[in-house]
């Protein structure tokens, strides 16, 4: 399956052919739908049929095979036959908010010391958990630093390194809960120039300025060594 979102997160739709469809989901030969993973929700959207019909897609999940995406149709939808040509189209406004918040999580990573132990990107909000004993995290200071780095409009881009190169540079891995997607011979590194560099398979905006203004809404103590930082968009 060709994963178009990985090379171009801004592509909203693509032509595709149905490979298979069952109660678990619809598989296409190529897709713009990001499947849930790395703390980012799966895309929703629609598969448009050439006869004018459409199949509403409520979620996208990783399939059992490598680089496999299951497009989960709404309940009761008639499944398309293999070979059916469709236009796959994501709910772009939701995805773009997820991309902005996901990219903001990388910025947050860069300004907090401590390993990331978990995280979740939601629609308009997000959170990261850090392995940190320090309870003196300052909400306003973190908000100010985030917005400074966002306003500096740093470029965001991907590059690939081999599994061996990554194994030789364990400091690149900031997350303990989300293993980098190794095993395919190469790993995708996301770089926010001058700010953050880490393996990530998610979708990101091209520049930090696109994130827009954010604020830390809450800092929670989730156990002795675990601090949860919650963010939301200001607008
Ligand atoms: Zn990412």
PDB file of C-alpha atoms and ligand atoms in Angstrom:
ATOM      1  CA  UNK A   1       0.000   0.000   0.000  1.00  0.00           C
ATOM      2  CA  UNK A   2       1.317   3.414  -0.958  1.00  0.00           C
ATOM      3  CA  UNK A   3       1.184   5.715   2.088  1.00  0.00           C
ATOM      4  CA  UNK A   4       0.787   9.141   0.527  1.00  0.00           C
ATOM      5  CA  UNK A   5       0.461  10.985   3.863  1.00  0.00           C
ATOM      6  CA  UNK A   6       4.008   9.973   4.734  1.00  0.00           C
ATOM      7  CA  UNK A   7       5.550  11.899   1.869  1.00  0.00           C
ATOM      8  CA  UNK A   8       2.914  14.629   1.661  1.00  0.00           C
ATOM      9  CA  UNK A   9       0.788  15.240   4.739  1.00  0.00           C
ATOM     10  CA  UNK A  10      -1.053  18.040   2.909  1.00  0.00           C
ATOM     11  CA  UNK A  11      -2.622  15.805   0.271  1.00  0.00           C
ATOM     12  CA  UNK A  12      -6.346  15.652   1.040  1.00  0.00           C
ATOM     13  CA  UNK A  13      -7.481  13.094  -1.508  1.00  0.00           C
ATOM     14  CA  UNK A  14      -6.229  10.493  -3.959  1.00  0.00           C
ATOM     15  CA  UNK A  15      -7.514   8.093  -6.577  1.00  0.00           C
ATOM     16  CA  UNK A  16      -7.321   4.487  -5.382  1.00  0.00           C
ATOM     17  CA  UNK A  17      -8.527   0.972  -6.092  1.00  0.00           C
ATOM     18  CA  UNK A  18     -10.165  -1.293  -3.530  1.00  0.00           C
ATOM     19  CA  UNK A  19      -7.976  -4.328  -2.788  1.00  0.00           C
ATOM     20  CA  UNK A  20     -10.217  -6.002  -0.220  1.00  0.00           C
ATOM     21  CA  UNK A  21     -13.096  -5.183   2.107  1.00  0.00           C
ATOM     22  CA  UNK A  22     -14.519  -6.979   5.117  1.00  0.00           C
ATOM     23  CA  UNK A  23     -16.039  -6.143   8.501  1.00  0.00           C
ATOM     24  CA  UNK A  24     -12.654  -4.902   9.793  1.00  0.00           C
ATOM     25  CA  UNK A  25     -12.190  -2.337   7.079  1.00  0.00           C
ATOM     26  CA  UNK A  26     -11.499  -1.501   3.459  1.00  0.00           C
ATOM     27  CA  UNK A  27      -8.005  -1.844   2.011  1.00  0.00           C
ATOM     28  CA  UNK A  28      -6.874   0.291  -0.909  1.00  0.00           C
ATOM     29  CA  UNK A  29      -3.777   0.179  -3.101  1.00  0.00           C
ATOM     30  CA  UNK A  30      -2.872   3.698  -1.923  1.00  0.00           C
ATOM     31  CA  UNK A  31      -4.224   6.132   0.619  1.00  0.00           C
ATOM     32  CA  UNK A  32      -4.117   9.575   2.187  1.00  0.00           C
ATOM     33  CA  UNK A  33      -5.697   8.234   5.422  1.00  0.00           C
ATOM     34  CA  UNK A  34      -3.329   8.223   8.413  1.00  0.00           C
ATOM     35  CA  UNK A  35      -3.981   5.148  10.603  1.00  0.00           C
ATOM     36  CA  UNK A  36      -4.089   5.637  14.371  1.00  0.00           C
ATOM     37  CA  UNK A  37      -0.618   5.389  15.860  1.00  0.00           C
ATOM     38  CA  UNK A  38       2.081   7.241  17.759  1.00  0.00           C
ATOM     39  CA  UNK A  39      -0.542   9.038  19.834  1.00  0.00           C
ATOM     40  CA  UNK A  40      -2.277  10.516  16.773  1.00  0.00           C
ATOM     41  CA  UNK A  41      -5.870   9.475  15.973  1.00  0.00           C
ATOM     42  CA  UNK A  42      -6.744   7.855  12.660  1.00  0.00           C
ATOM     43  CA  UNK A  43      -8.295   9.975   9.926  1.00  0.00           C
ATOM     44  CA  UNK A  44     -11.968  10.083   9.107  1.00  0.00           C
ATOM     45  CA  UNK A  45     -13.346  10.960   5.688  1.00  0.00           C
ATOM     46  CA  UNK A  46     -15.090   9.445   2.728  1.00  0.00           C
ATOM     47  CA  UNK A  47     -14.528   7.073  -0.180  1.00  0.00           C
ATOM     48  CA  UNK A  48     -16.321   8.488  -3.217  1.00  0.00           C
ATOM     49  CA  UNK A  49     -17.489   5.961  -5.774  1.00  0.00           C
ATOM     50  CA  UNK A  50     -17.543   6.839  -9.438  1.00  0.00           C
ATOM     51  CA  UNK A  51     -21.287   6.150  -9.637  1.00  0.00           C
ATOM     52  CA  UNK A  52     -21.905   9.060  -7.276  1.00  0.00           C
ATOM     53  CA  UNK A  53     -22.235   6.982  -4.124  1.00  0.00           C
ATOM     54  CA  UNK A  54     -19.984   7.345  -1.117  1.00  0.00           C
ATOM     55  CA  UNK A  55     -18.830   5.359   1.882  1.00  0.00           C
ATOM     56  CA  UNK A  56     -18.296   7.303   5.091  1.00  0.00           C
ATOM     57  CA  UNK A  57     -15.027   6.340   6.825  1.00  0.00           C
ATOM     58  CA  UNK A  58     -15.138   6.832  10.593  1.00  0.00           C
ATOM     59  CA  UNK A  59     -11.593   5.750  11.460  1.00  0.00           C
ATOM     60  CA  UNK A  60      -8.369   4.414   9.985  1.00  0.00           C
ATOM     61  CA  UNK A  61      -6.359   1.678  11.693  1.00  0.00           C
ATOM     62  CA  UNK A  62      -3.148  -0.171  11.007  1.00  0.00           C
ATOM     63  CA  UNK A  63      -3.753  -3.569   9.436  1.00  0.00           C
ATOM     64  CA  UNK A  64      -1.974  -6.786  10.295  1.00  0.00           C
ATOM     65  CA  UNK A  65       0.576  -6.414   7.527  1.00  0.00           C
ATOM     66  CA  UNK A  66       3.415  -3.931   7.256  1.00  0.00           C
ATOM     67  CA  UNK A  67       2.275  -0.550   5.879  1.00  0.00           C
ATOM     68  CA  UNK A  68      -1.321  -1.724   5.755  1.00  0.00           C
ATOM     69  CA  UNK A  69      -4.220   0.680   6.431  1.00  0.00           C
ATOM     70  CA  UNK A  70      -7.775  -0.393   7.215  1.00  0.00           C
ATOM     71  CA  UNK A  71     -10.403   2.225   6.358  1.00  0.00           C
ATOM     72  CA  UNK A  72     -13.190   1.590   8.851  1.00  0.00           C
ATOM     73  CA  UNK A  73     -16.611   2.281   7.273  1.00  0.00           C
ATOM     74  CA  UNK A  74     -19.571   3.543   9.263  1.00  0.00           C
ATOM     75  CA  UNK A  75     -21.789   0.804  10.581  1.00  0.00           C
ATOM     76  CA  UNK A  76     -24.139  -0.681   8.039  1.00  0.00           C
ATOM     77  CA  UNK A  77     -22.243   0.627   5.009  1.00  0.00           C
ATOM     78  CA  UNK A  78     -22.282  -1.592   1.916  1.00  0.00           C
ATOM     79  CA  UNK A  79     -18.751  -2.819   1.258  1.00  0.00           C
ATOM     80  CA  UNK A  80     -17.201  -2.142  -2.168  1.00  0.00           C
ATOM     81  CA  UNK A  81     -16.034  -5.052  -4.327  1.00  0.00           C
ATOM     82  CA  UNK A  82     -12.304  -5.514  -4.953  1.00  0.00           C
ATOM     83  CA  UNK A  83     -11.300  -3.586  -8.053  1.00  0.00           C
ATOM     84  CA  UNK A  84     -13.714  -0.721  -7.381  1.00  0.00           C
ATOM     85  CA  UNK A  85     -12.195   2.683  -8.201  1.00  0.00           C
ATOM     86  CA  UNK A  86     -12.671   5.300  -5.501  1.00  0.00           C
ATOM     87  CA  UNK A  87     -11.566   8.768  -4.551  1.00  0.00           C
ATOM     88  CA  UNK A  88     -10.297   8.627  -0.965  1.00  0.00           C
ATOM     89  CA  UNK A  89     -10.760  11.950   0.802  1.00  0.00           C
ATOM     90  CA  UNK A  90      -9.952  12.806   4.409  1.00  0.00           C
ATOM     91  CA  UNK A  91     -11.744  15.272   6.688  1.00  0.00           C
ATOM     92  CA  UNK A  92      -9.061  17.875   6.083  1.00  0.00           C
ATOM     93  CA  UNK A  93      -9.970  20.461   8.716  1.00  0.00           C
ATOM     94  CA  UNK A  94      -9.816  17.837  11.467  1.00  0.00           C
ATOM     95  CA  UNK A  95      -6.578  16.357  10.108  1.00  0.00           C
ATOM     96  CA  UNK A  96      -4.974  19.800   9.861  1.00  0.00           C
ATOM     97  CA  UNK A  97      -5.790  20.494  13.531  1.00  0.00           C
ATOM     98  CA  UNK A  98      -4.272  17.097  14.409  1.00  0.00           C
ATOM     99  CA  UNK A  99      -1.143  17.908  12.361  1.00  0.00           C
ATOM    100  CA  UNK A 100      -0.764  21.260  14.091  1.00  0.00           C
ATOM    101  CA  UNK A 101      -1.168  19.771  17.566  1.00  0.00           C
ATOM    102  CA  UNK A 102       1.047  16.781  16.756  1.00  0.00           C
ATOM    103  CA  UNK A 103       3.827  19.108  15.588  1.00  0.00           C
ATOM    104  CA  UNK A 104       3.339  21.151  18.753  1.00  0.00           C
ATOM    105  CA  UNK A 105       4.033  17.978  20.766  1.00  0.00           C
ATOM    106  CA  UNK A 106       7.504  17.875  19.214  1.00  0.00           C
ATOM    107  CA  UNK A 107       8.064  21.486  20.262  1.00  0.00           C
ATOM    108  CA  UNK A 108       6.931  20.638  23.807  1.00  0.00           C
ATOM    109  CA  UNK A 109       9.332  17.676  23.853  1.00  0.00           C
ATOM    110  CA  UNK A 110      12.201  19.999  23.053  1.00  0.00           C
ATOM    111  CA  UNK A 111      11.656  22.294  26.030  1.00  0.00           C
ATOM    112  CA  UNK A 112      10.968  19.720  28.771  1.00  0.00           C
ATOM    113  CA  UNK A 113      13.783  17.646  30.222  1.00  0.00           C
ATOM    114  CA  UNK A 114      12.836  14.049  30.840  1.00  0.00           C
ATOM    115  CA  UNK A 115      11.735  11.086  28.818  1.00  0.00           C
ATOM    116  CA  UNK A 116       8.300  11.001  27.265  1.00  0.00           C
ATOM    117  CA  UNK A 117       6.324   8.079  28.664  1.00  0.00           C
ATOM    118  CA  UNK A 118       3.064   8.609  26.824  1.00  0.00           C
ATOM    119  CA  UNK A 119       0.986  11.065  24.910  1.00  0.00           C
ATOM    120  CA  UNK A 120      -2.174  11.711  23.018  1.00  0.00           C
ATOM    121  CA  UNK A 121      -3.091  14.149  20.290  1.00  0.00           C
ATOM    122  CA  UNK A 122      -6.757  15.142  20.301  1.00  0.00           C
ATOM    123  CA  UNK A 123      -8.829  17.511  18.231  1.00  0.00           C
ATOM    124  CA  UNK A 124      -7.745  20.957  19.414  1.00  0.00           C
ATOM    125  CA  UNK A 125      -5.790  19.665  22.382  1.00  0.00           C
ATOM    126  CA  UNK A 126      -3.023  17.277  23.312  1.00  0.00           C
ATOM    127  CA  UNK A 127      -0.947  15.977  26.184  1.00  0.00           C
ATOM    128  CA  UNK A 128       2.421  14.446  26.894  1.00  0.00           C
ATOM    129  CA  UNK A 129       3.562  12.537  29.981  1.00  0.00           C
ATOM    130  CA  UNK A 130       7.152  13.000  31.128  1.00  0.00           C
ATOM    131  CA  UNK A 131       9.240  10.872  33.443  1.00  0.00           C
ATOM    132  CA  UNK A 132      10.073  13.738  35.787  1.00  0.00           C
ATOM    133  CA  UNK A 133      10.309  14.011  39.564  1.00  0.00           C
ATOM    134  CA  UNK A 134      10.259  17.809  39.412  1.00  0.00           C
ATOM    135  CA  UNK A 135       6.895  19.259  40.389  1.00  0.00           C
ATOM    136  CA  UNK A 136       7.949  22.855  39.853  1.00  0.00           C
ATOM    137  CA  UNK A 137       7.042  23.007  36.183  1.00  0.00           C
ATOM    138  CA  UNK A 138       5.788  26.503  35.454  1.00  0.00           C
ATOM    139  CA  UNK A 139       2.671  26.586  33.310  1.00  0.00           C
ATOM    140  CA  UNK A 140       3.094  30.183  32.145  1.00  0.00           C
ATOM    141  CA  UNK A 141       6.805  29.761  31.391  1.00  0.00           C
ATOM    142  CA  UNK A 142       6.144  26.660  29.272  1.00  0.00           C
ATOM    143  CA  UNK A 143       3.336  28.448  27.427  1.00  0.00           C
ATOM    144  CA  UNK A 144       5.623  31.407  26.691  1.00  0.00           C
ATOM    145  CA  UNK A 145       8.459  29.202  25.455  1.00  0.00           C
ATOM    146  CA  UNK A 146       6.127  27.174  23.233  1.00  0.00           C
ATOM    147  CA  UNK A 147       4.689  30.293  21.634  1.00  0.00           C
ATOM    148  CA  UNK A 148       8.150  31.765  21.145  1.00  0.00           C
ATOM    149  CA  UNK A 149       9.348  28.677  19.225  1.00  0.00           C
ATOM    150  CA  UNK A 150       6.081  28.565  17.253  1.00  0.00           C
ATOM    151  CA  UNK A 151       6.353  32.240  16.306  1.00  0.00           C
ATOM    152  CA  UNK A 152       9.975  31.758  15.193  1.00  0.00           C
ATOM    153  CA  UNK A 153       8.461  29.670  12.372  1.00  0.00           C
ATOM    154  CA  UNK A 154      11.065  26.900  12.240  1.00  0.00           C
ATOM    155  CA  UNK A 155      10.960  24.616   9.165  1.00  0.00           C
ATOM    156  CA  UNK A 156       9.767  21.037   9.793  1.00  0.00           C
ATOM    157  CA  UNK A 157      10.967  18.189   7.601  1.00  0.00           C
ATOM    158  CA  UNK A 158      11.570  14.455   7.361  1.00  0.00           C
ATOM    159  CA  UNK A 159      14.686  12.499   6.568  1.00  0.00           C
ATOM    160  CA  UNK A 160      15.401   8.784   6.654  1.00  0.00           C
ATOM    161  CA  UNK A 161      18.199   6.916   8.431  1.00  0.00           C
ATOM    162  CA  UNK A 162      18.982   3.211   8.592  1.00  0.00           C
ATOM    163  CA  UNK A 163      17.993   1.050  11.567  1.00  0.00           C
ATOM    164  CA  UNK A 164      21.723   0.684  12.299  1.00  0.00           C
ATOM    165  CA  UNK A 165      22.263   4.443  12.407  1.00  0.00           C
ATOM    166  CA  UNK A 166      19.343   4.825  14.800  1.00  0.00           C
ATOM    167  CA  UNK A 167      20.578   1.973  17.007  1.00  0.00           C
ATOM    168  CA  UNK A 168      23.895   3.831  17.222  1.00  0.00           C
ATOM    169  CA  UNK A 169      22.138   7.042  18.325  1.00  0.00           C
ATOM    170  CA  UNK A 170      19.725   6.028  21.112  1.00  0.00           C
ATOM    171  CA  UNK A 171      19.590   9.640  22.318  1.00  0.00           C
ATOM    172  CA  UNK A 172      17.341  10.406  19.351  1.00  0.00           C
ATOM    173  CA  UNK A 173      14.532   8.411  20.897  1.00  0.00           C
ATOM    174  CA  UNK A 174      12.582  10.609  23.287  1.00  0.00           C
ATOM    175  CA  UNK A 175       9.648   8.300  23.852  1.00  0.00           C
ATOM    176  CA  UNK A 176       9.787   5.158  25.965  1.00  0.00           C
ATOM    177  CA  UNK A 177       6.197   4.129  25.255  1.00  0.00           C
ATOM    178  CA  UNK A 178       6.209   4.527  21.493  1.00  0.00           C
ATOM    179  CA  UNK A 179       8.890   2.445  19.859  1.00  0.00           C
ATOM    180  CA  UNK A 180      10.306   3.948  16.681  1.00  0.00           C
ATOM    181  CA  UNK A 181       9.033   2.143  13.598  1.00  0.00           C
ATOM    182  CA  UNK A 182      12.109  -0.035  13.023  1.00  0.00           C
ATOM    183  CA  UNK A 183      12.382  -3.329  11.170  1.00  0.00           C
ATOM    184  CA  UNK A 184      11.836  -1.970   7.662  1.00  0.00           C
ATOM    185  CA  UNK A 185      15.545  -1.176   7.304  1.00  0.00           C
ATOM    186  CA  UNK A 186      15.049   2.541   7.641  1.00  0.00           C
ATOM    187  CA  UNK A 187      13.479   4.949  10.091  1.00  0.00           C
ATOM    188  CA  UNK A 188      11.892   8.306   9.442  1.00  0.00           C
ATOM    189  CA  UNK A 189      13.303  11.170  11.475  1.00  0.00           C
ATOM    190  CA  UNK A 190      11.274  14.332  11.901  1.00  0.00           C
ATOM    191  CA  UNK A 191      13.335  17.448  12.333  1.00  0.00           C
ATOM    192  CA  UNK A 192      12.206  20.839  13.494  1.00  0.00           C
ATOM    193  CA  UNK A 193      15.305  22.773  12.531  1.00  0.00           C
ATOM    194  CA  UNK A 194      17.143  23.976  15.592  1.00  0.00           C
ATOM    195  CA  UNK A 195      14.436  22.638  17.919  1.00  0.00           C
ATOM    196  CA  UNK A 196      13.773  18.885  17.841  1.00  0.00           C
ATOM    197  CA  UNK A 197      14.877  15.713  16.074  1.00  0.00           C
ATOM    198  CA  UNK A 198      13.273  12.323  16.690  1.00  0.00           C
ATOM    199  CA  UNK A 199      11.862   9.289  14.892  1.00  0.00           C
ATOM    200  CA  UNK A 200       8.201   9.778  14.065  1.00  0.00           C
ATOM    201  CA  UNK A 201       5.739   8.336  11.573  1.00  0.00           C
ATOM    202  CA  UNK A 202       2.969  10.887  12.156  1.00  0.00           C
ATOM    203  CA  UNK A 203       1.768  13.869  10.130  1.00  0.00           C
ATOM    204  CA  UNK A 204       3.243  17.336  10.647  1.00  0.00           C
ATOM    205  CA  UNK A 205       2.880  20.890   9.391  1.00  0.00           C
ATOM    206  CA  UNK A 206       5.692  22.409   7.269  1.00  0.00           C
ATOM    207  CA  UNK A 207       6.602  25.211   9.662  1.00  0.00           C
ATOM    208  CA  UNK A 208       6.034  25.754  13.360  1.00  0.00           C
ATOM    209  CA  UNK A 209       4.212  29.025  12.609  1.00  0.00           C
ATOM    210  CA  UNK A 210       1.292  26.996  11.248  1.00  0.00           C
ATOM    211  CA  UNK A 211       0.668  25.571  14.736  1.00  0.00           C
ATOM    212  CA  UNK A 212      -0.764  28.868  15.920  1.00  0.00           C
ATOM    213  CA  UNK A 213      -0.924  30.063  19.511  1.00  0.00           C
ATOM    214  CA  UNK A 214      -1.238  27.433  22.227  1.00  0.00           C
ATOM    215  CA  UNK A 215      -1.407  27.407  25.986  1.00  0.00           C
ATOM    216  CA  UNK A 216      -0.675  24.924  28.748  1.00  0.00           C
ATOM    217  CA  UNK A 217      -4.099  24.234  30.244  1.00  0.00           C
ATOM    218  CA  UNK A 218      -3.050  21.954  33.081  1.00  0.00           C
ATOM    219  CA  UNK A 219      -0.039  20.191  34.579  1.00  0.00           C
ATOM    220  CA  UNK A 220      -0.990  17.028  36.438  1.00  0.00           C
ATOM    221  CA  UNK A 221       0.923  14.704  38.727  1.00  0.00           C
ATOM    222  CA  UNK A 222       0.237  11.208  37.466  1.00  0.00           C
ATOM    223  CA  UNK A 223       2.345   9.248  39.911  1.00  0.00           C
ATOM    224  CA  UNK A 224       5.597  10.012  41.688  1.00  0.00           C
ATOM    225  CA  UNK A 225       7.692  10.266  38.513  1.00  0.00           C
ATOM    226  CA  UNK A 226       5.075  11.220  35.978  1.00  0.00           C
ATOM    227  CA  UNK A 227       4.068  14.753  34.974  1.00  0.00           C
ATOM    228  CA  UNK A 228       1.331  15.252  32.423  1.00  0.00           C
ATOM    229  CA  UNK A 229       1.343  18.509  30.444  1.00  0.00           C
ATOM    230  CA  UNK A 230      -1.951  19.347  28.725  1.00  0.00           C
ATOM    231  CA  UNK A 231      -2.098  21.810  25.815  1.00  0.00           C
ATOM    232  CA  UNK A 232      -4.856  23.458  23.819  1.00  0.00           C
ATOM    233  CA  UNK A 233      -5.072  25.916  20.939  1.00  0.00           C
ATOM    234  CA  UNK A 234      -5.803  29.462  22.036  1.00  0.00           C
ATOM    235  CA  UNK A 235      -8.083  30.152  19.048  1.00  0.00           C
TER     236      UNK A 235
HETATM  237 ZN1  LIG B   1       5.672  13.491  14.942  1.00  0.00          ZN
END
